[in-house]
Amino acid sequence: MPAVALNSLKLEGKKVLVRCDFNVPLDAGRITDPTRIDASLDTIRYILAHSASAVLCSHLGRPKERTPSLSLKPVAEHLTAALGKKIALAPDCIGDITGRMISDLHPGDAILLENLRFHAEEEANDRDFSHELARGKNVYVNDAFGTAHRAHASTVGVTRFIAERAAGFLMLRELEALRAVTENPAHPYVAILGGAKVSDKIGVIRNLMTKVDAVIVGGAMAYTFLKARGVPVGKSRVEEDKVDLARELLAEAAKRNVAFLLPIDHVVASAPEAGATVETVRQIPPDKMGLDIGPEAVAEFIARLGGAKTIVWNGPLGFFELPEFAAGTLEVGEAIANLHGVTSLLGGGDTAAAVAGHPWAGNFTHISTGGGATLEYLEGLELPGVKALEA
Ligand code: AMP
């Protein structure tokens, strides 16, 4: 049975524990990108508008114990402004004071619990902690797609103690977008992968290879594959221990008749540094590293993507944090976004950050808020946080 949708529950008068993904980037205590918070606002508004009270919870960062710099206080402030009503921050996610604050909530009120990961029991999926977290709540809603690949107390354990549970609207949107590219996708289907590490994406490449017509690889990952093909890569970032595996994946693609495109030219420099002397080359000199795909690769990739009906994209195609090496990612991104009649799914925090703020970014069919969760879904793995919602 698939997960129940939030709008099929009767919420009136109930206390709803909502697992959100408020794991937002912070700079000196300021939220630099509130996308993940804003993506859950419709779920929160719906609960409050249906005369229920919302007990919001999330992790932030990777603390092992109470860490003041990773308090959810800035998130409470952002929520207060976004919802136009005071969202108090409880001093902890469990305990008597928090319990009293929750029992004092009226229908239409919301409260935010302090960072779940201030307790090691959260990641350990501890039974007693899960029980405590469930105390005083009648309904559980999971809207934290970005954490759905983790079996933690707030994503899995807690569901043992709250019978009525549902997927929030963000979770539903994310799953719907992933289903659209995995269950009977329209062909031609092209996967484009980038980023730093081949090791993170082996499972995805293997699984997508059984579904797609072409795999395009850019970013640092491409150099491990180019090395496997015997192409000189200079000082480019290569995962030496994955070269044999890359060779296997290339052979597998050939066997399956899946086109496997690697960049034919490169933007190189001595190091990924602002102001570095940059050149575009077809053959990487021994003292240089490939930091972006070159213009010929951009044109070839765009031409291949132009014929697609389904596109999945994960991982930047260059060292996009520096403008010198961002062109490949942005030109290919803009071309995908402006295609008509194509289902395009963009996943991964870095890829989303690379396109954020560009006027065409809104043209993708879906930009996922999840990195690891999207990759695991595309790998064909079951997401424990989604499984736990199923009846
Ligand atoms: P990932 O987390 O695996 O998606 O990797 C994202 C990171 O890969 C970003 O920080 C990029 O700057 C980096 N990256 C992309 N292309 C390259 C490249 N050619 N050389 C070094 N780093 C790169």
JSON list of N, CA, C and O and ligand atoms in Angstrom, two decimals, residues 194-197 200-201 218-221 223 237 272 289-292 314-321 350-351, ligand 1:
[
{"chain": "A", "resi": 194, "resn": "GLY", "atom": "N", "xyz": [27.33, 14.34, -12.85]},
{"chain": "A", "resi": 194, "resn": "GLY", "atom": "CA", "xyz": [28.58, 15.07, -12.65]},
{"chain": "A", "resi": 194, "resn": "GLY", "atom": "C", "xyz": [28.94, 15.01, -11.18]},
{"chain": "A", "resi": 194, "resn": "GLY", "atom": "O", "xyz": [28.51, 14.11, -10.46]},
{"chain": "A", "resi": 195, "resn": "GLY", "atom": "N", "xyz": [29.69, 16.01, -10.74]},
{"chain": "A", "resi": 195, "resn": "GLY", "atom": "CA", "xyz": [30.09, 16.04, -9.33]},
{"chain": "A", "resi": 195, "resn": "GLY", "atom": "C", "xyz": [31.45, 15.41, -9.16]},
{"chain": "A", "resi": 195, "resn": "GLY", "atom": "O", "xyz": [32.15, 15.10, -10.12]},
{"chain": "A", "resi": 196, "resn": "ALA", "atom": "N", "xyz": [31.79, 15.23, -7.89]},
{"chain": "A", "resi": 196, "resn": "ALA", "atom": "CA", "xyz": [33.16, 14.89, -7.58]},
{"chain": "A", "resi": 196, "resn": "ALA", "atom": "C", "xyz": [33.46, 13.40, -7.63]},
{"chain": "A", "resi": 196, "resn": "ALA", "atom": "O", "xyz": [34.48, 12.98, -8.16]},
{"chain": "A", "resi": 197, "resn": "LYS", "atom": "N", "xyz": [32.55, 12.59, -7.08]},
{"chain": "A", "resi": 197, "resn": "LYS", "atom": "CA", "xyz": [32.96, 11.22, -6.80]},
{"chain": "A", "resi": 197, "resn": "LYS", "atom": "C", "xyz": [32.22, 10.16, -7.60]},
{"chain": "A", "resi": 197, "resn": "LYS", "atom": "O", "xyz": [31.00, 10.07, -7.54]},
{"chain": "A", "resi": 200, "resn": "ASP", "atom": "N", "xyz": [30.24, 7.64, -5.23]},
{"chain": "A", "resi": 200, "resn": "ASP", "atom": "CA", "xyz": [28.87, 7.95, -4.77]},
{"chain": "A", "resi": 200, "resn": "ASP", "atom": "C", "xyz": [27.82, 7.54, -5.79]},
{"chain": "A", "resi": 200, "resn": "ASP", "atom": "O", "xyz": [26.65, 7.41, -5.45]},
{"chain": "A", "resi": 201, "resn": "LYS", "atom": "N", "xyz": [28.23, 7.42, -7.04]},
{"chain": "A", "resi": 201, "resn": "LYS", "atom": "CA", "xyz": [27.21, 7.30, -8.10]},
{"chain": "A", "resi": 201, "resn": "LYS", "atom": "C", "xyz": [27.25, 5.99, -8.88]},
{"chain": "A", "resi": 201, "resn": "LYS", "atom": "O", "xyz": [26.52, 5.83, -9.85]},
{"chain": "A", "resi": 218, "resn": "GLY", "atom": "N", "xyz": [30.03, 14.37, -16.76]},
{"chain": "A", "resi": 218, "resn": "GLY", "atom": "CA", "xyz": [30.92, 15.53, -16.71]},
{"chain": "A", "resi": 218, "resn": "GLY", "atom": "C", "xyz": [31.45, 15.65, -15.29]},
{"chain": "A", "resi": 218, "resn": "GLY", "atom": "O", "xyz": [31.37, 14.71, -14.50]},
{"chain": "A", "resi": 219, "resn": "GLY", "atom": "N", "xyz": [31.98, 16.83, -14.94]},
{"chain": "A", "resi": 219, "resn": "GLY", "atom": "CA", "xyz": [32.50, 17.04, -13.59]},
{"chain": "A", "resi": 219, "resn": "GLY", "atom": "C", "xyz": [33.78, 16.25, -13.39]},
{"chain": "A", "resi": 219, "resn": "GLY", "atom": "O", "xyz": [34.33, 15.64, -14.31]},
{"chain": "A", "resi": 220, "resn": "ALA", "atom": "N", "xyz": [34.24, 16.21, -12.13]},
{"chain": "A", "resi": 220, "resn": "ALA", "atom": "CA", "xyz": [35.49, 15.51, -11.83]},
{"chain": "A", "resi": 220, "resn": "ALA", "atom": "C", "xyz": [35.35, 14.02, -12.14]},
{"chain": "A", "resi": 220, "resn": "ALA", "atom": "O", "xyz": [36.32, 13.37, -12.55]},
{"chain": "A", "resi": 221, "resn": "MET", "atom": "N", "xyz": [34.14, 13.49, -11.97]},
{"chain": "A", "resi": 221, "resn": "MET", "atom": "CA", "xyz": [33.87, 12.07, -12.25]},
{"chain": "A", "resi": 221, "resn": "MET", "atom": "C", "xyz": [34.34, 11.63, -13.63]},
{"chain": "A", "resi": 221, "resn": "MET", "atom": "O", "xyz": [34.77, 10.50, -13.83]},
{"chain": "A", "resi": 223, "resn": "TYR", "atom": "N", "xyz": [36.89, 12.29, -15.26]},
{"chain": "A", "resi": 223, "resn": "TYR", "atom": "CA", "xyz": [38.31, 12.01, -15.45]},
{"chain": "A", "resi": 223, "resn": "TYR", "atom": "C", "xyz": [38.68, 10.58, -15.06]},
{"chain": "A", "resi": 223, "resn": "TYR", "atom": "O", "xyz": [39.62, 10.01, -15.62]},
{"chain": "A", "resi": 237, "resn": "ARG", "atom": "N", "xyz": [41.29, 15.47, -11.09]},
{"chain": "A", "resi": 237, "resn": "ARG", "atom": "CA", "xyz": [40.91, 14.64, -9.96]},
{"chain": "A", "resi": 237, "resn": "ARG", "atom": "C", "xyz": [40.44, 13.26, -10.47]},
{"chain": "A", "resi": 237, "resn": "ARG", "atom": "O", "xyz": [39.48, 13.17, -11.21]},
{"chain": "A", "resi": 272, "resn": "PRO", "atom": "N", "xyz": [42.10, 24.68, -8.84]},
{"chain": "A", "resi": 272, "resn": "PRO", "atom": "CA", "xyz": [40.79, 25.35, -8.78]},
{"chain": "A", "resi": 272, "resn": "PRO", "atom": "C", "xyz": [40.85, 26.59, -7.91]},
{"chain": "A", "resi": 272, "resn": "PRO", "atom": "O", "xyz": [40.39, 26.58, -6.77]},
{"chain": "A", "resi": 289, "resn": "MET", "atom": "N", "xyz": [44.76, 20.63, -14.64]},
{"chain": "A", "resi": 289, "resn": "MET", "atom": "CA", "xyz": [43.61, 19.78, -14.31]},
{"chain": "A", "resi": 289, "resn": "MET", "atom": "C", "xyz": [42.35, 20.26, -15.00]},
{"chain": "A", "resi": 289, "resn": "MET", "atom": "O", "xyz": [42.16, 21.47, -15.19]},
{"chain": "A", "resi": 290, "resn": "GLY", "atom": "N", "xyz": [41.51, 19.31, -15.38]},
{"chain": "A", "resi": 290, "resn": "GLY", "atom": "CA", "xyz": [40.23, 19.64, -16.01]},
{"chain": "A", "resi": 290, "resn": "GLY", "atom": "C", "xyz": [39.27, 20.12, -14.93]},
{"chain": "A", "resi": 290, "resn": "GLY", "atom": "O", "xyz": [39.01, 19.40, -13.96]},
{"chain": "A", "resi": 291, "resn": "LEU", "atom": "N", "xyz": [38.75, 21.35, -15.10]},
{"chain": "A", "resi": 291, "resn": "LEU", "atom": "CA", "xyz": [37.86, 21.90, -14.07]},
{"chain": "A", "resi": 291, "resn": "LEU", "atom": "C", "xyz": [36.48, 22.23, -14.61]},
{"chain": "A", "resi": 291, "resn": "LEU", "atom": "O", "xyz": [35.59, 22.59, -13.85]},
{"chain": "A", "resi": 292, "resn": "ASP", "atom": "N", "xyz": [36.31, 22.15, -15.91]},
{"chain": "A", "resi": 292, "resn": "ASP", "atom": "CA", "xyz": [34.97, 22.31, -16.50]},
{"chain": "A", "resi": 292, "resn": "ASP", "atom": "C", "xyz": [34.99, 21.62, -17.86]},
{"chain": "A", "resi": 292, "resn": "ASP", "atom": "O", "xyz": [36.06, 21.44, -18.45]},
{"chain": "A", "resi": 314, "resn": "ASN", "atom": "N", "xyz": [22.10, 14.83, -12.17]},
{"chain": "A", "resi": 314, "resn": "ASN", "atom": "CA", "xyz": [22.63, 14.91, -10.81]},
{"chain": "A", "resi": 314, "resn": "ASN", "atom": "C", "xyz": [24.12, 15.22, -10.85]},
{"chain": "A", "resi": 314, "resn": "ASN", "atom": "O", "xyz": [24.88, 14.46, -11.44]},
{"chain": "A", "resi": 315, "resn": "GLY", "atom": "N", "xyz": [24.50, 16.33, -10.24]},
{"chain": "A", "resi": 315, "resn": "GLY", "atom": "CA", "xyz": [25.92, 16.66, -10.10]},
{"chain": "A", "resi": 315, "resn": "GLY", "atom": "C", "xyz": [26.39, 17.70, -11.09]},
{"chain": "A", "resi": 315, "resn": "GLY", "atom": "O", "xyz": [26.13, 17.60, -12.29]},
{"chain": "A", "resi": 316, "resn": "PRO", "atom": "N", "xyz": [27.09, 18.74, -10.59]},
{"chain": "A", "resi": 316, "resn": "PRO", "atom": "CA", "xyz": [27.59, 19.80, -11.47]},
{"chain": "A", "resi": 316, "resn": "PRO", "atom": "C", "xyz": [28.66, 19.27, -12.45]},
{"chain": "A", "resi": 316, "resn": "PRO", "atom": "O", "xyz": [29.37, 18.33, -12.16]},
{"chain": "A", "resi": 317, "resn": "LEU", "atom": "N", "xyz": [28.76, 19.93, -13.61]},
{"chain": "A", "resi": 317, "resn": "LEU", "atom": "CA", "xyz": [29.67, 19.45, -14.67]},
{"chain": "A", "resi": 317, "resn": "LEU", "atom": "C", "xyz": [31.05, 20.07, -14.57]},
{"chain": "A", "resi": 317, "resn": "LEU", "atom": "O", "xyz": [31.93, 19.79, -15.39]},
{"chain": "A", "resi": 318, "resn": "GLY", "atom": "N", "xyz": [31.24, 20.92, -13.58]},
{"chain": "A", "resi": 318, "resn": "GLY", "atom": "CA", "xyz": [32.56, 21.54, -13.38]},
{"chain": "A", "resi": 318, "resn": "GLY", "atom": "C", "xyz": [32.64, 22.09, -11.97]},
{"chain": "A", "resi": 318, "resn": "GLY", "atom": "O", "xyz": [31.70, 21.96, -11.18]},
{"chain": "A", "resi": 319, "resn": "PHE", "atom": "N", "xyz": [33.77, 22.72, -11.69]},
{"chain": "A", "resi": 319, "resn": "PHE", "atom": "CA", "xyz": [33.99, 23.34, -10.37]},
{"chain": "A", "resi": 319, "resn": "PHE", "atom": "C", "xyz": [33.20, 24.65, -10.37]},
{"chain": "A", "resi": 319, "resn": "PHE", "atom": "O", "xyz": [33.75, 25.75, -10.43]},
{"chain": "A", "resi": 320, "resn": "PHE", "atom": "N", "xyz": [31.85, 24.50, -10.28]},
{"chain": "A", "resi": 320, "resn": "PHE", "atom": "CA", "xyz": [30.94, 25.62, -10.56]},
{"chain": "A", "resi": 320, "resn": "PHE", "atom": "C", "xyz": [31.02, 26.74, -9.51]},
{"chain": "A", "resi": 320, "resn": "PHE", "atom": "O", "xyz": [30.57, 27.85, -9.76]},
{"chain": "A", "resi": 321, "resn": "GLU", "atom": "N", "xyz": [31.60, 26.43, -8.34]},
{"chain": "A", "resi": 321, "resn": "GLU", "atom": "CA", "xyz": [31.67, 27.45, -7.29]},
{"chain": "A", "resi": 321, "resn": "GLU", "atom": "C", "xyz": [32.50, 28.65, -7.74]},
{"chain": "A", "resi": 321, "resn": "GLU", "atom": "O", "xyz": [32.34, 29.76, -7.22]},
{"chain": "A", "resi": 350, "resn": "ASP", "atom": "N", "xyz": [24.13, 20.26, -4.68]},
{"chain": "A", "resi": 350, "resn": "ASP", "atom": "CA", "xyz": [25.10, 21.07, -5.43]},
{"chain": "A", "resi": 350, "resn": "ASP", "atom": "C", "xyz": [24.54, 21.51, -6.77]},
{"chain": "A", "resi": 350, "resn": "ASP", "atom": "O", "xyz": [24.75, 22.63, -7.21]},
{"chain": "A", "resi": 351, "resn": "THR", "atom": "N", "xyz": [23.84, 20.59, -7.41]},
{"chain": "A", "resi": 351, "resn": "THR", "atom": "CA", "xyz": [23.28, 20.91, -8.73]},
{"chain": "A", "resi": 351, "resn": "THR", "atom": "C", "xyz": [22.20, 21.97, -8.58]},
{"chain": "A", "resi": 351, "resn": "THR", "atom": "O", "xyz": [22.14, 22.93, -9.36]},
{"chain": "B", "resi": 1, "resn": "AMP", "atom": "P1", "xyz": [29.17, 15.90, -5.59]},
{"chain": "B", "resi": 1, "resn": "AMP", "atom": "O1", "xyz": [28.97, 16.21, -4.14]},
{"chain": "B", "resi": 1, "resn": "AMP", "atom": "O2", "xyz": [29.76, 14.54, -5.85]},
{"chain": "B", "resi": 1, "resn": "AMP", "atom": "O3", "xyz": [27.92, 16.15, -6.42]},
{"chain": "B", "resi": 1, "resn": "AMP", "atom": "O4", "xyz": [30.29, 16.90, -6.11]},
{"chain": "B", "resi": 1, "resn": "AMP", "atom": "C1", "xyz": [30.10, 18.27, -6.21]},
{"chain": "B", "resi": 1, "resn": "AMP", "atom": "C2", "xyz": [31.45, 18.94, -6.24]},
{"chain": "B", "resi": 1, "resn": "AMP", "atom": "O5", "xyz": [32.17, 18.50, -7.36]},
{"chain": "B", "resi": 1, "resn": "AMP", "atom": "C3", "xyz": [31.34, 20.44, -6.37]},
{"chain": "B", "resi": 1, "resn": "AMP", "atom": "O6", "xyz": [31.88, 21.01, -5.21]},
{"chain": "B", "resi": 1, "resn": "AMP", "atom": "C4", "xyz": [32.20, 20.75, -7.59]},
{"chain": "B", "resi": 1, "resn": "AMP", "atom": "O7", "xyz": [33.02, 21.88, -7.42]},
{"chain": "B", "resi": 1, "resn": "AMP", "atom": "C5", "xyz": [33.06, 19.53, -7.72]},
{"chain": "B", "resi": 1, "resn": "AMP", "atom": "N1", "xyz": [33.56, 19.36, -9.09]},
{"chain": "B", "resi": 1, "resn": "AMP", "atom": "C6", "xyz": [32.85, 19.32, -10.22]},
{"chain": "B", "resi": 1, "resn": "AMP", "atom": "N2", "xyz": [33.67, 19.21, -11.28]},
{"chain": "B", "resi": 1, "resn": "AMP", "atom": "C7", "xyz": [34.93, 19.19, -10.82]},
{"chain": "B", "resi": 1, "resn": "AMP", "atom": "C8", "xyz": [36.22, 19.08, -11.45]},
{"chain": "B", "resi": 1, "resn": "AMP", "atom": "N3", "xyz": [36.34, 18.97, -12.77]},
{"chain": "B", "resi": 1, "resn": "AMP", "atom": "N4", "xyz": [37.31, 19.05, -10.64]},
{"chain": "B", "resi": 1, "resn": "AMP", "atom": "C9", "xyz": [37.17, 19.15, -9.29]},
{"chain": "B", "resi": 1, "resn": "AMP", "atom": "N5", "xyz": [35.99, 19.27, -8.66]},
{"chain": "B", "resi": 1, "resn": "AMP", "atom": "C10", "xyz": [34.88, 19.29, -9.41]}
]
